[in-house]
DNA sequence: TAGGCTGTGGTTGCG
DNA sequence: CCACAGCCTA
């Protein structure tokens, strides 16, 4: 690709400017379908063409998929040298650096990466060990909070000086959180393990505390590029700044993102980063990619209609010069099953009339649980489909079991792996024994592995353990010379994992055995394939294999040839496009989700999610909702989603009346009234027999109590705020529309149950 | 120690 | 309704 810079001709004016503006800080605001990936890859190609060494370029993405795509497209443009570019996910690139520098922060280069399950299991152990109430300190809540601490740059050492965090702990009465956080950090370190947040946080720490090392990477990464910048959290931005801000730095950083497609605030992403970027880099140039090459006119217009309802956003106007296209179709169904049927019918009709292949069609929903009904009808109609999401291959029990053996071989300090396999397959080391060893290890400050050597146990148990440990140690020795597959297949046989799964002839058992085999085949493939791994090393050892897969999520094998309809959540559809899109379940409480009803910010995020959903469509967009739907076994009645009304009529072709020009209505307040009447439509009758109901004194009501309400039935008090005279309780009522309700205690009649 | 049974709780999800 | 965790009993 040396003669004739033809790639520049493939770009529009703004795109070309963004590509050729290589020096200094650049912000690219990229609307949906505006050629964002093209700009990023061509920018890299351009840098290389103008003489920048590929290894001086760092490109960070969020998903393995986009990293892969990016690398592929770079090599397509610039050839082999493209492989030398540092392109990968935040986690994988940082893990690579951390393995290299591990000794500087007290880790070994073979450190284990704990996935979310491992990390939750550590927390569970700590809560148990500290004798804390598992209700109050629920594992997921604590885990989320630890993650929040790390991504907001609050280490255990400075936690106590953080008034916000401390105040929140006092309010929720979780005073031991700090101690849990400290213990958690120590345990991970002792196990030579990092959780996903650590891969970012530890690098940040390293850069801040070791100026020499920081300098090394500042000099290496002369050009930085970040994809999906709106999804970065404070910690990720912190690292970027460390890498790019220094004395006489040229600040060659280019970030690409779209505030309107920010749908991950719930896991710490913050738009603030875009705003800060403008502040932190004074000589910033901003480019806006506003031309949409993906969708026809009505679809682009509908997207614009909807997003204007979000007040806070960066000003831009997405446009297309494509044809008018088909109007958006809205389907109303009476029930969730009818919705399934009508969507399947419409798909058939679409296929016939527009000659669509399955691959060009996707059904998108807010929650994964919605997939079932569509699956049923698609199967009935003999339409090939594939459900994405749900539990990924590497999270399956049988897969994690064997992987835990392998992890243990590489890192015997890995406590989570050890706990998982010490009694699998059953070898008589049950919970009682394990608890004994855990207590011993904690008291002696030993790792679990070493505690097994030192603790006194009945001879039979002891012998079992010695046998187990020998199996691991022998494999560990062999792992230094033999390849990953040799070790893995040997361990699978010797441990008994293989036989125990093979002998299980139940339907699930067969599936498990199959999964074990595909895992082993995957390892074989890793060894025999001459493709280099994520670390670019070509190393075929077990340790290298584990490093390669630790950060993988799905098992996307080469089945691109089969023609199937895609079923997935809106979240996972981000970045994809299809000729025909069905967005289903457009009901209040579902999309927008009931969890986001309390705050405007949450609703705004749901709206962005809807924006992402409809902008996936190239030619055909169909929206649907059902009047009734089964939820947790109970029938729920929901109003059509407010988002439907936010699309102006001229873009909709509907068999039902849709309110027109809601934007005007919202301004005039009509919308507000409408919303109010909808919200109060709750349960009409009483849930409780008045004869047996006895209200308790309101001052006795406390957080965590189970109570009865005349109308809403049984509920749980989540929190109490307000002034002492006007206490307001937030109560979660099961099986009630709008389950989370705020109740003024001085008026409420509540009976305490427990 | 291991399997069965009851009770609880339940978005979205990258690494 | 369904999945899973924790308790209880053989």
XYZ file of C-alpha atoms (C1' of nucleotides) in Angstrom:
779
model
C 0.000 0.000 0.000
C 2.764 2.404 -0.859
C 1.671 4.128 -4.037
C -1.400 6.351 -4.223
C -3.031 7.096 -0.916
C -6.349 5.849 -2.182
C -7.747 5.308 1.280
C -8.039 9.048 1.769
C -10.385 9.209 -1.190
C -12.768 6.863 0.565
C -13.440 9.411 3.284
C -15.732 12.401 3.532
C -14.307 15.795 4.465
C -14.681 15.555 8.235
C -13.493 11.968 8.287
C -10.429 12.911 6.292
C -9.624 15.794 8.602
C -9.882 13.518 11.623
C -7.622 10.979 9.939
C -4.917 13.405 8.874
C -4.927 15.508 12.029
C -2.378 13.340 13.770
C -0.570 15.756 16.077
C -2.082 16.973 19.311
C -5.304 16.086 21.112
C -8.333 15.222 18.984
C -11.902 14.462 19.996
C -14.122 12.783 17.445
C -17.824 12.757 18.178
C -19.141 9.982 15.996
C -22.850 9.445 15.481
C -24.215 5.989 14.744
C -23.210 4.609 11.368
C -20.889 7.522 10.698
C -17.818 5.480 9.826
C -16.103 5.622 13.178
C -14.149 2.397 12.820
C -13.090 3.437 9.372
C -11.702 6.687 10.725
C -9.812 4.910 13.481
C -8.243 2.304 11.235
C -7.382 4.726 8.463
C -5.889 7.053 11.013
C -3.550 4.300 12.127
C -2.754 3.453 8.528
C -2.052 7.098 7.866
C 0.285 7.347 10.841
C 2.255 4.352 9.608
C 2.347 5.690 6.057
C 3.761 8.966 7.308
C 6.588 7.171 9.059
C 5.393 6.446 12.578
C 6.591 3.073 13.844
C 3.639 0.719 14.413
C 4.840 -0.167 17.910
C 4.573 3.475 18.890
C 0.826 3.396 18.355
C -1.569 2.276 21.088
C -5.243 1.671 20.299
C -7.626 0.778 23.089
C -11.078 -0.720 22.700
C -13.606 -2.204 25.102
C -14.371 -5.542 23.571
C -12.209 -8.268 22.159
C -14.471 -8.279 19.164
C -13.793 -4.695 18.196
C -10.106 -5.161 18.931
C -10.006 -8.116 16.588
C -11.933 -6.243 13.946
C -9.652 -3.264 14.273
C -6.474 -5.334 13.900
C -7.887 -7.118 10.902
C -8.787 -3.894 9.185
C -5.426 -2.316 9.941
C -3.525 -5.187 8.371
C -5.873 -5.049 5.408
C -4.823 -1.475 4.793
C -1.142 -1.449 5.729
C -0.201 -5.129 5.504
C 1.915 -7.150 7.924
C 3.346 -4.187 9.809
C -0.156 -3.610 11.138
C 0.368 -6.539 13.485
C 2.995 -4.547 15.321
C 0.501 -1.918 16.417
C -0.496 -2.168 20.070
C -4.208 -2.771 19.597
C -6.375 -4.473 22.176
C -8.814 -4.038 24.991
C -7.950 -1.923 27.996
C -7.772 -5.082 30.033
C -5.631 -7.153 27.713
C -3.078 -4.454 26.950
C -2.772 -3.482 30.581
C -2.507 -7.109 31.679
C 0.347 -7.515 29.249
C 2.183 -4.559 30.739
C 1.446 -5.721 34.271
C 2.827 -9.192 33.625
C 5.969 -7.605 32.365
C 6.329 -5.265 35.331
C 4.742 -7.586 37.906
C 7.720 -7.737 40.279
C 7.560 -3.991 40.839
C 4.211 -4.291 42.540
C 4.729 -7.529 44.399
C 3.149 -9.900 41.919
C 4.618 -12.634 39.731
C 4.248 -12.532 35.984
C 2.034 -15.622 36.218
C -0.603 -13.896 38.301
C -4.120 -15.252 37.992
C -6.969 -13.113 36.746
C -10.042 -13.547 38.921
C -13.270 -13.246 37.000
C -16.370 -11.781 38.620
C -17.429 -15.125 40.063
C -14.052 -15.706 41.672
C -14.055 -12.230 43.080
C -17.577 -12.599 44.498
C -16.566 -15.861 46.070
C -13.633 -14.166 47.825
C -15.998 -11.535 49.192
C -18.433 -14.163 50.344
C -15.658 -15.849 52.288
C -14.685 -12.592 53.951
C -18.239 -11.787 55.018
C -18.550 -15.234 56.505
C -15.163 -15.003 58.174
C -16.076 -11.663 59.755
C -19.413 -12.999 60.933
C -21.337 -10.236 59.210
C -24.992 -10.390 58.317
C -25.095 -11.618 54.705
C -28.381 -9.765 54.201
C -26.922 -6.437 55.052
C -23.602 -7.127 53.390
C -24.885 -8.826 50.299
C -22.099 -10.145 48.121
C -23.059 -8.385 44.926
C -23.559 -5.069 46.644
C -20.189 -5.227 48.351
C -18.527 -6.361 45.133
C -20.031 -3.496 43.185
C -18.869 -1.071 45.836
C -15.307 -2.390 45.793
C -15.332 -2.059 42.041
C -16.642 1.461 42.368
C -13.849 2.337 44.792
C -11.181 1.129 42.410
C -12.663 2.793 39.384
C -12.982 6.046 41.307
C -9.345 5.820 42.436
C -10.067 5.254 46.119
C -7.663 2.639 47.531
C -8.256 1.078 50.968
C -5.546 3.317 52.394
C -7.395 6.517 51.634
C -10.900 5.182 52.073
C -11.337 6.547 55.577
C -10.517 10.055 54.492
C -13.189 9.957 51.801
C -16.143 11.656 53.423
C -18.601 10.658 50.695
C -17.921 6.971 51.001
C -17.824 7.021 54.779
C -21.095 8.956 54.980
C -22.769 6.495 52.624
C -21.576 3.607 54.795
C -22.949 5.258 57.903
C -26.249 5.883 56.216
C -26.632 2.334 54.977
C -25.201 1.070 58.251
C -22.403 -0.829 56.579
C -19.572 0.324 58.764
C -17.478 -2.756 58.104
C -17.208 -2.107 54.412
C -13.790 -0.575 54.751
C -12.513 -3.645 56.588
C -13.948 -5.946 53.912
C -12.304 -3.888 51.193
C -8.946 -4.066 52.951
C -9.211 -7.804 53.471
C -10.274 -8.359 49.898
C -7.276 -6.490 48.577
C -4.945 -8.448 50.834
C -6.452 -11.778 49.833
C -6.092 -11.104 46.148
C -2.497 -10.102 46.626
C -1.776 -13.206 48.674
C -3.307 -15.388 45.980
C -1.193 -13.652 43.333
C -4.476 -12.718 41.699
C -5.964 -9.606 40.170
C -9.593 -8.969 39.476
C -10.714 -7.146 36.334
C -10.574 -3.758 38.009
C -7.074 -4.481 39.270
C -5.839 -4.815 35.717
C -6.574 -1.122 35.430
C -6.056 -0.029 38.984
C -2.684 -1.719 39.530
C -1.363 -0.215 36.326
C -2.492 3.198 37.466
C -0.718 2.676 40.776
C 2.409 1.524 39.018
C 2.496 4.542 36.735
C 1.932 6.962 39.565
C 4.482 5.425 41.913
C 7.287 4.578 39.464
C 8.243 7.615 37.368
C 10.892 5.671 35.462
C 8.426 3.058 34.318
C 5.871 5.664 33.469
C 8.435 7.441 31.345
C 9.184 4.225 29.506
C 5.570 3.798 28.444
C 5.086 7.460 27.702
C 7.954 7.181 25.279
C 6.720 3.944 23.793
C 3.149 5.054 23.160
C 3.707 8.134 21.078
C 0.207 8.016 19.604
C -2.851 6.989 21.617
C -6.275 6.162 20.294
C -9.372 5.240 22.255
C -12.565 3.804 20.870
C -15.969 4.161 22.608
C -14.560 6.863 24.827
C -18.019 7.554 26.306
C -17.779 4.176 28.027
C -14.578 4.905 29.936
C -14.618 5.321 33.687
C -12.592 7.649 35.840
C -9.823 5.105 36.304
C -9.396 4.458 32.612
C -9.267 8.135 31.901
C -6.783 8.521 34.747
C -4.433 6.042 33.100
C -4.752 7.709 29.708
C -3.820 10.991 31.278
C -0.806 9.504 33.041
C 0.409 8.123 29.733
C -0.069 11.234 27.704
C 0.424 14.201 30.021
C 3.985 15.135 30.860
C 6.463 17.887 30.348
C 6.729 18.810 26.656
C 4.286 16.080 25.726
C 2.844 16.467 22.235
C -0.452 15.121 23.651
C -1.024 12.892 20.685
C -4.247 11.404 21.850
C -7.347 10.837 19.774
C -10.546 9.698 21.432
C -13.656 8.648 19.559
C -17.082 8.368 21.045
C -20.718 9.345 21.092
C -22.363 10.692 24.224
C -25.744 9.680 22.809
C -24.673 6.046 22.839
C -23.414 5.982 26.407
C -25.288 3.044 27.918
C -22.893 1.851 30.575
C -23.188 4.476 33.286
C -24.477 1.687 35.511
C -21.039 0.181 35.554
C -19.119 3.362 36.144
C -18.758 4.935 32.716
C -19.076 8.688 32.867
C -19.770 11.331 30.255
C -17.817 13.599 32.524
C -14.729 12.162 30.841
C -15.658 13.801 27.537
C -16.253 17.101 29.299
C -13.021 16.782 31.252
C -11.172 15.922 28.076
C -12.138 19.299 26.678
C -10.855 20.946 29.815
C -7.668 18.917 30.284
C -6.426 19.346 26.741
C -6.550 23.021 25.902
C -5.480 22.855 22.276
C -8.117 20.245 21.537
C -9.681 19.930 18.095
C -13.135 18.424 17.884
C -14.565 16.743 14.805
C -18.167 15.713 14.499
C -19.099 12.849 12.232
C -22.751 13.552 11.577
C -23.426 11.862 8.294
C -25.052 8.496 8.775
C -24.239 5.915 6.096
C -26.231 3.126 7.656
C -29.903 3.908 7.826
C -32.616 5.277 5.614
C -34.172 8.657 6.289
C -37.142 7.731 8.494
C -34.951 5.718 10.806
C -32.407 8.507 11.207
C -35.226 10.965 11.816
C -36.841 8.745 14.429
C -33.505 8.492 16.218
C -33.168 12.262 16.174
C -36.745 12.646 17.444
C -36.102 10.442 20.415
C -32.732 11.754 21.490
C -33.898 15.376 21.669
C -35.798 14.398 24.796
C -32.483 14.127 26.584
C -31.561 17.540 27.830
C -27.877 17.017 28.482
C -26.008 16.218 25.315
C -23.363 17.407 22.967
C -24.976 19.313 20.136
C -25.042 17.504 16.821
C -27.407 16.702 14.013
C -27.279 13.300 12.415
C -28.341 13.263 8.789
C -28.370 10.948 5.831
C -28.598 11.373 2.104
C -30.127 7.945 1.740
C -33.641 7.440 0.429
C -36.758 8.047 2.505
C -37.116 4.337 2.981
C -39.830 2.485 4.786
C -41.624 4.041 7.726
C -41.221 2.504 11.131
C -43.808 -0.100 11.887
C -45.363 -0.391 15.330
C -47.017 -3.610 16.386
C -49.364 -3.798 19.315
C -49.988 -7.208 20.794
C -52.400 -8.176 23.518
C -50.015 -10.504 25.251
C -46.361 -11.470 25.246
C -47.150 -14.685 23.377
C -49.067 -12.767 20.754
C -46.102 -10.462 20.403
C -43.931 -13.474 19.702
C -46.290 -14.728 17.051
C -46.763 -11.386 15.329
C -43.030 -10.785 15.188
C -42.455 -14.224 13.688
C -45.252 -13.565 11.175
C -43.734 -10.236 10.257
C -40.342 -11.809 9.784
C -41.773 -14.358 7.376
C -43.571 -11.640 5.475
C -40.403 -9.543 5.373
C -38.341 -12.388 4.091
C -40.775 -13.048 1.309
C -41.406 -9.516 0.266
C -37.902 -8.085 0.592
C -35.826 -11.230 0.102
C -34.044 -10.880 3.382
C -31.819 -13.652 4.588
C -31.922 -14.608 8.270
C -28.510 -13.078 8.787
C -29.962 -9.670 7.936
C -32.548 -9.802 10.725
C -32.210 -9.221 14.453
C -34.641 -9.168 17.356
C -33.481 -6.893 20.169
C -34.872 -6.867 23.690
C -34.190 -5.132 26.977
C -33.772 -8.258 29.087
C -32.436 -11.649 28.115
C -35.424 -13.372 29.703
C -37.567 -12.117 26.833
C -35.886 -14.348 24.277
C -37.849 -17.497 25.128
C -41.132 -16.676 23.446
C -39.440 -15.612 20.234
C -37.413 -18.774 20.229
C -40.589 -20.810 20.469
C -42.239 -19.172 17.499
C -39.135 -19.082 15.351
C -38.673 -22.763 15.971
C -42.306 -23.409 15.119
C -41.901 -21.485 11.863
C -38.713 -23.356 11.088
C -36.652 -20.197 11.085
C -33.025 -20.606 12.031
C -31.948 -18.388 14.910
C -29.205 -17.896 17.432
C -29.497 -16.441 20.915
C -26.550 -14.349 22.065
C -25.827 -13.503 25.658
C -26.696 -15.582 28.622
C -23.944 -17.515 30.262
C -20.791 -17.588 28.245
C -18.788 -20.667 27.529
C -15.982 -19.856 29.928
C -18.415 -19.329 32.777
C -19.957 -22.769 32.526
C -19.388 -24.967 35.506
C -17.592 -27.794 33.762
C -15.371 -25.408 31.818
C -14.431 -23.451 34.909
C -13.725 -26.663 36.761
C -11.063 -27.845 34.364
C -9.692 -24.343 33.966
C -9.377 -24.140 37.737
C -7.147 -27.210 37.694
C -5.023 -25.576 35.050
C -4.893 -22.303 36.956
C -3.768 -24.166 40.032
C -0.969 -25.823 38.095
C 0.366 -22.427 37.089
C -0.358 -20.652 40.364
C -0.840 -22.858 43.463
C -1.607 -19.758 45.485
C -4.842 -19.319 43.504
C -7.293 -19.937 46.347
C -10.476 -19.748 44.329
C -9.248 -22.375 41.913
C -8.115 -24.572 44.771
C -11.421 -24.336 46.615
C -13.259 -25.200 43.458
C -11.470 -28.403 42.604
C -10.210 -29.767 45.913
C -13.353 -31.861 46.162
C -14.294 -32.136 42.521
C -14.655 -34.853 41.521
C -15.665 -35.972 44.994
C -12.692 -37.245 46.883
C -13.926 -36.827 50.427
C -12.673 -33.338 51.230
C -16.006 -31.772 52.140
C -17.000 -28.451 53.576
C -16.051 -29.355 57.130
C -12.469 -30.179 56.240
C -12.149 -27.229 53.914
C -13.464 -24.856 56.565
C -10.894 -26.210 59.004
C -8.070 -25.576 56.574
C -9.351 -22.116 55.698
C -9.480 -21.154 59.376
C -6.008 -22.559 59.915
C -4.641 -20.676 56.916
C -6.211 -17.414 58.049
C -4.882 -17.780 61.563
C -1.395 -18.679 60.404
C -1.313 -16.156 57.579
C -0.590 -18.966 55.164
C -1.887 -19.624 51.704
C -4.418 -22.415 51.476
C -1.982 -24.548 49.541
C 0.705 -24.315 52.243
C -1.838 -24.775 55.004
C -2.609 -28.216 53.556
C 1.013 -29.182 54.259
C 1.054 -27.963 57.814
C -2.354 -28.744 59.248
C -2.973 -31.909 61.235
C -5.759 -34.011 59.747
C -6.961 -37.631 59.899
C -4.532 -39.832 57.964
C -7.027 -40.730 55.268
C -7.885 -37.120 54.533
C -4.231 -36.189 54.658
C -3.301 -38.874 52.158
C -5.995 -37.743 49.776
C -4.636 -34.233 49.964
C -1.067 -35.354 49.419
C -2.175 -37.280 46.346
C -4.016 -34.240 45.046
C -1.060 -31.955 45.600
C 1.322 -34.377 43.918
C -0.864 -34.475 40.847
C -0.714 -30.677 40.647
C 3.025 -30.415 41.331
C 3.930 -33.035 38.760
C 1.830 -31.236 36.180
C 3.437 -27.945 37.154
C 6.893 -29.376 36.506
C 5.840 -30.794 33.157
C 4.173 -27.518 32.234
C 7.591 -25.906 32.001
C 8.474 -27.986 28.991
C 5.273 -29.504 27.586
C 2.578 -27.664 25.688
C -0.796 -26.627 27.073
C -2.777 -29.422 25.448
C -0.563 -32.202 26.793
C -0.937 -30.895 30.331
C -4.643 -30.177 30.053
C -5.634 -33.559 28.663
C -3.490 -35.285 31.244
C -4.980 -33.341 34.134
C -8.496 -33.928 32.805
C -7.869 -37.696 32.931
C -5.838 -37.903 36.133
C -8.117 -35.672 38.152
C -11.127 -37.762 37.220
C -12.934 -34.789 35.692
C -13.060 -36.465 32.301
C -14.446 -39.767 33.549
C -16.978 -38.246 35.885
C -18.444 -36.144 33.081
C -18.317 -39.006 30.618
C -20.306 -41.243 32.930
C -23.039 -38.684 33.423
C -25.669 -39.688 30.874
C -28.348 -37.183 31.838
C -29.219 -34.636 29.117
C -27.328 -31.859 30.909
C -24.507 -34.280 31.582
C -24.113 -34.947 27.880
C -23.947 -31.232 27.227
C -21.314 -30.817 29.908
C -19.186 -33.569 28.512
C -19.489 -31.986 25.111
C -18.369 -28.660 26.545
C -15.398 -30.272 28.217
C -14.419 -31.733 24.887
C -14.768 -28.436 23.091
C -12.605 -26.846 25.754
C -9.938 -29.493 25.211
C -10.269 -29.073 21.460
C -9.895 -25.350 21.915
C -6.662 -25.896 23.795
C -5.481 -28.282 21.103
C -6.296 -25.688 18.532
C -4.364 -23.085 20.475
C -1.327 -25.371 20.484
C -1.474 -26.530 16.879
C -2.593 -23.342 15.260
C 0.343 -21.230 14.234
C -1.592 -18.055 14.807
C -0.057 -15.952 17.538
C -2.126 -15.305 20.646
C -3.242 -12.034 22.146
C 0.226 -11.544 23.601
C 1.812 -11.884 20.161
C 4.256 -14.434 21.510
C 3.560 -17.717 19.759
C 4.216 -19.361 23.117
C 2.243 -22.607 23.404
C 2.705 -23.247 27.106
C -0.133 -23.688 29.552
C 0.682 -20.409 31.183
C 0.452 -18.650 27.843
C -2.867 -20.331 27.103
C -4.375 -19.204 30.374
C -3.238 -15.655 29.788
C -4.864 -15.731 26.399
C -8.240 -16.945 27.509
C -8.540 -15.190 30.870
C -9.889 -12.117 29.172
C -12.085 -13.831 26.629
C -15.801 -13.817 27.041
C -17.658 -15.640 24.337
C -16.808 -18.621 22.297
C -17.354 -17.260 18.856
C -16.305 -20.110 16.687
C -16.296 -20.011 12.928
C -19.971 -20.500 12.214
C -20.276 -17.371 10.148
C -21.479 -19.502 7.265
C -24.781 -20.513 8.816
C -27.750 -18.283 8.198
C -29.537 -17.428 11.414
C -31.730 -14.690 12.877
C -29.958 -12.878 15.686
C -31.588 -12.600 19.099
C -29.807 -10.429 21.632
C -30.147 -7.711 24.241
C -29.915 -4.116 23.078
C -26.716 -3.733 25.069
C -24.939 -6.434 23.157
C -26.191 -5.095 19.826
C -24.157 -1.938 20.184
C -21.830 -1.543 17.245
C -23.771 -3.955 15.041
C -26.077 -3.316 12.090
C -28.811 -5.298 10.344
C -31.087 -4.623 7.392
C -34.112 -5.363 9.506
C -34.376 -4.730 13.238
C -37.159 -5.659 15.630
C -37.139 -3.879 18.968
C -39.606 -5.712 21.175
C -41.173 -5.317 24.598
C -41.549 -1.555 24.367
C -43.495 -1.111 27.556
C -43.209 1.062 30.611
C -41.430 -0.888 33.378
C -39.632 -3.018 30.840
C -38.127 -0.553 28.397
C -37.586 1.819 30.198
C -36.788 -0.680 32.899
C -38.572 -0.513 36.244
C -35.186 -0.100 37.867
C -34.677 3.247 36.193
C -37.998 4.863 37.009
C -36.756 6.850 39.970
C -34.384 9.315 38.360
C -34.244 11.408 35.223
C -30.634 10.391 34.649
C -31.604 6.744 34.579
C -34.444 7.417 32.162
C -32.024 9.339 29.977
C -29.738 6.317 29.873
C -32.665 4.073 28.923
C -33.463 6.528 26.169
C -29.917 6.357 24.867
C -30.290 2.597 24.940
C -33.416 2.906 22.813
C -31.480 5.235 20.530
C -28.794 2.581 20.142
C -31.482 -0.012 19.404
C -33.201 1.838 16.583
C -29.990 3.048 14.978
C -28.940 -0.574 14.379
C -31.456 -0.745 11.510
C -30.443 -0.126 7.916
C -33.760 -0.401 6.081
C -36.538 -1.843 8.206
C -37.405 -1.032 11.762
C -40.267 -2.664 13.610
C -41.214 -1.801 17.178
C -43.576 -3.847 19.297
C -45.206 -3.978 22.685
C -47.641 -6.188 24.534
C -50.483 -5.097 26.796
C -49.971 -7.965 29.170
C -46.929 -9.993 29.966
C -45.967 -12.661 32.423
C -43.336 -11.519 34.846
C -42.085 -13.795 37.602
C -45.111 -16.010 37.049
C -47.535 -13.162 37.555
C -49.471 -11.285 34.915
C -48.345 -7.690 34.507
C -50.233 -4.932 32.734
C -48.067 -2.262 31.235
C -48.596 0.886 29.225
C -46.757 1.321 25.928
C -43.283 2.741 26.362
C -42.979 6.508 26.486
C -40.269 6.165 23.849
C -42.869 5.181 21.262
C -44.566 8.514 21.722
C -41.321 10.364 21.294
C -41.042 9.382 17.648
C -42.961 11.868 15.545
C -45.852 10.571 13.492
C -44.398 11.278 10.102
C -41.849 8.515 10.644
C -44.338 5.934 11.801
C -46.612 3.598 9.946
C -48.853 2.174 12.587
C -52.011 0.155 12.932
C -52.777 1.976 16.157
C -53.053 5.647 17.038
C -49.764 7.065 18.194
C -49.645 10.447 19.805
C -48.335 13.095 17.531
C -45.561 15.522 18.016
C -45.011 14.775 21.652
C -42.169 17.207 21.844
C -44.636 20.063 21.751
C -46.843 18.345 24.256
C -44.030 17.849 26.658
C -43.264 21.523 26.587
C -46.873 22.444 27.153
C -47.178 20.068 30.034
C -49.694 17.677 28.542
C -47.139 14.937 28.666
C -46.687 15.491 32.358
C -50.354 14.904 33.061
C -50.393 11.874 30.897
C -47.459 10.436 32.715
C -49.040 11.022 36.075
C -52.218 9.190 35.267
C -50.215 6.316 33.939
C -48.000 6.052 36.974
C -50.822 5.919 39.474
C -52.494 3.083 37.634
C -51.527 0.518 40.217
C -53.268 -2.280 42.024
C -56.894 -1.401 42.657
C -58.045 -3.879 45.283
C -56.689 -4.530 48.727
C -54.018 -7.152 49.196
C -54.736 -7.667 52.870
C -57.849 -8.565 54.832
C -58.689 -5.440 56.867
C -60.021 -7.574 59.702
C -56.655 -9.087 60.516
C -54.580 -6.033 59.692
C -53.109 -4.210 62.661
C -50.958 -1.158 61.986
C -47.699 -0.951 63.940
C -46.415 2.319 65.464
C -44.606 4.138 62.672
C -41.578 4.976 64.804
C -40.846 1.250 65.078
C -40.367 0.893 61.319
C -36.689 0.307 60.520
C -34.599 -0.421 57.474
C -34.575 -4.093 56.519
C -37.912 -4.914 58.094
C -40.583 -6.924 56.363
C -43.914 -5.107 56.562
C -47.493 -5.410 55.338
C -49.307 -2.665 53.491
C -53.101 -2.630 53.116
C -52.990 -2.127 49.398
C -49.598 -3.373 48.245
C -49.213 -6.359 50.528
C -45.901 -7.568 51.832
C -42.843 -5.410 51.301
C -39.324 -4.863 52.483
C -38.057 -1.526 53.796
C -35.027 -0.643 51.689
C -34.169 2.717 53.194
C -35.561 5.557 55.245
C -34.752 9.174 54.499
C -36.304 12.561 55.063
C -36.456 14.607 58.232
C -37.304 12.997 61.580
C -40.802 14.465 61.397
C -41.299 13.527 57.787
C -39.715 10.160 57.414
C -39.996 8.689 53.943
C -39.496 4.974 53.539
C -38.516 3.347 50.264
C -40.243 -0.013 50.240
C -40.055 -2.838 47.748
C -43.390 -4.596 47.258
C -43.266 -7.930 45.569
C -45.515 -8.583 42.586
C -46.806 -5.034 42.401
C -46.522 -2.744 39.442
C -43.902 -0.148 40.294
C -42.619 -2.382 43.080
C -40.324 0.177 44.611
C -42.404 2.861 46.296
C -41.717 5.791 48.525
C -44.099 5.980 51.451
C -44.578 8.831 53.913
C -44.430 7.099 57.254
C -46.574 9.576 59.132
C -49.536 8.765 56.886
C -48.870 5.130 56.198
C -50.479 2.237 57.952
C -47.922 -0.524 58.021
C -47.834 -3.705 59.980
C -44.443 -5.101 60.926
C -44.056 -8.740 59.930
C -40.440 -9.403 60.935
C -20.252 -35.853 53.777
C -23.784 -35.659 50.184
C -28.036 -35.194 48.244
C -32.725 -33.473 48.700
C -35.752 -29.852 49.777
C -37.377 -25.311 50.872
C -37.057 -20.419 50.410
C -35.789 -16.427 48.142
C -35.210 -13.232 44.758
C -34.920 -11.783 40.040
C -31.825 -5.477 34.537
C -28.707 -4.375 31.281
C -22.967 -6.684 31.232
C -16.993 -5.617 28.991
C -12.921 -7.718 30.879
C -42.084 -19.039 36.638
C -37.356 -20.604 37.374
C -32.677 -20.759 39.126
C -29.866 -21.167 42.841
C -28.342 -20.949 47.613
C -28.420 -22.653 52.083
C -30.339 -25.670 55.433
C -31.545 -30.159 56.974
C -31.494 -34.985 57.264
C -29.875 -39.769 56.118
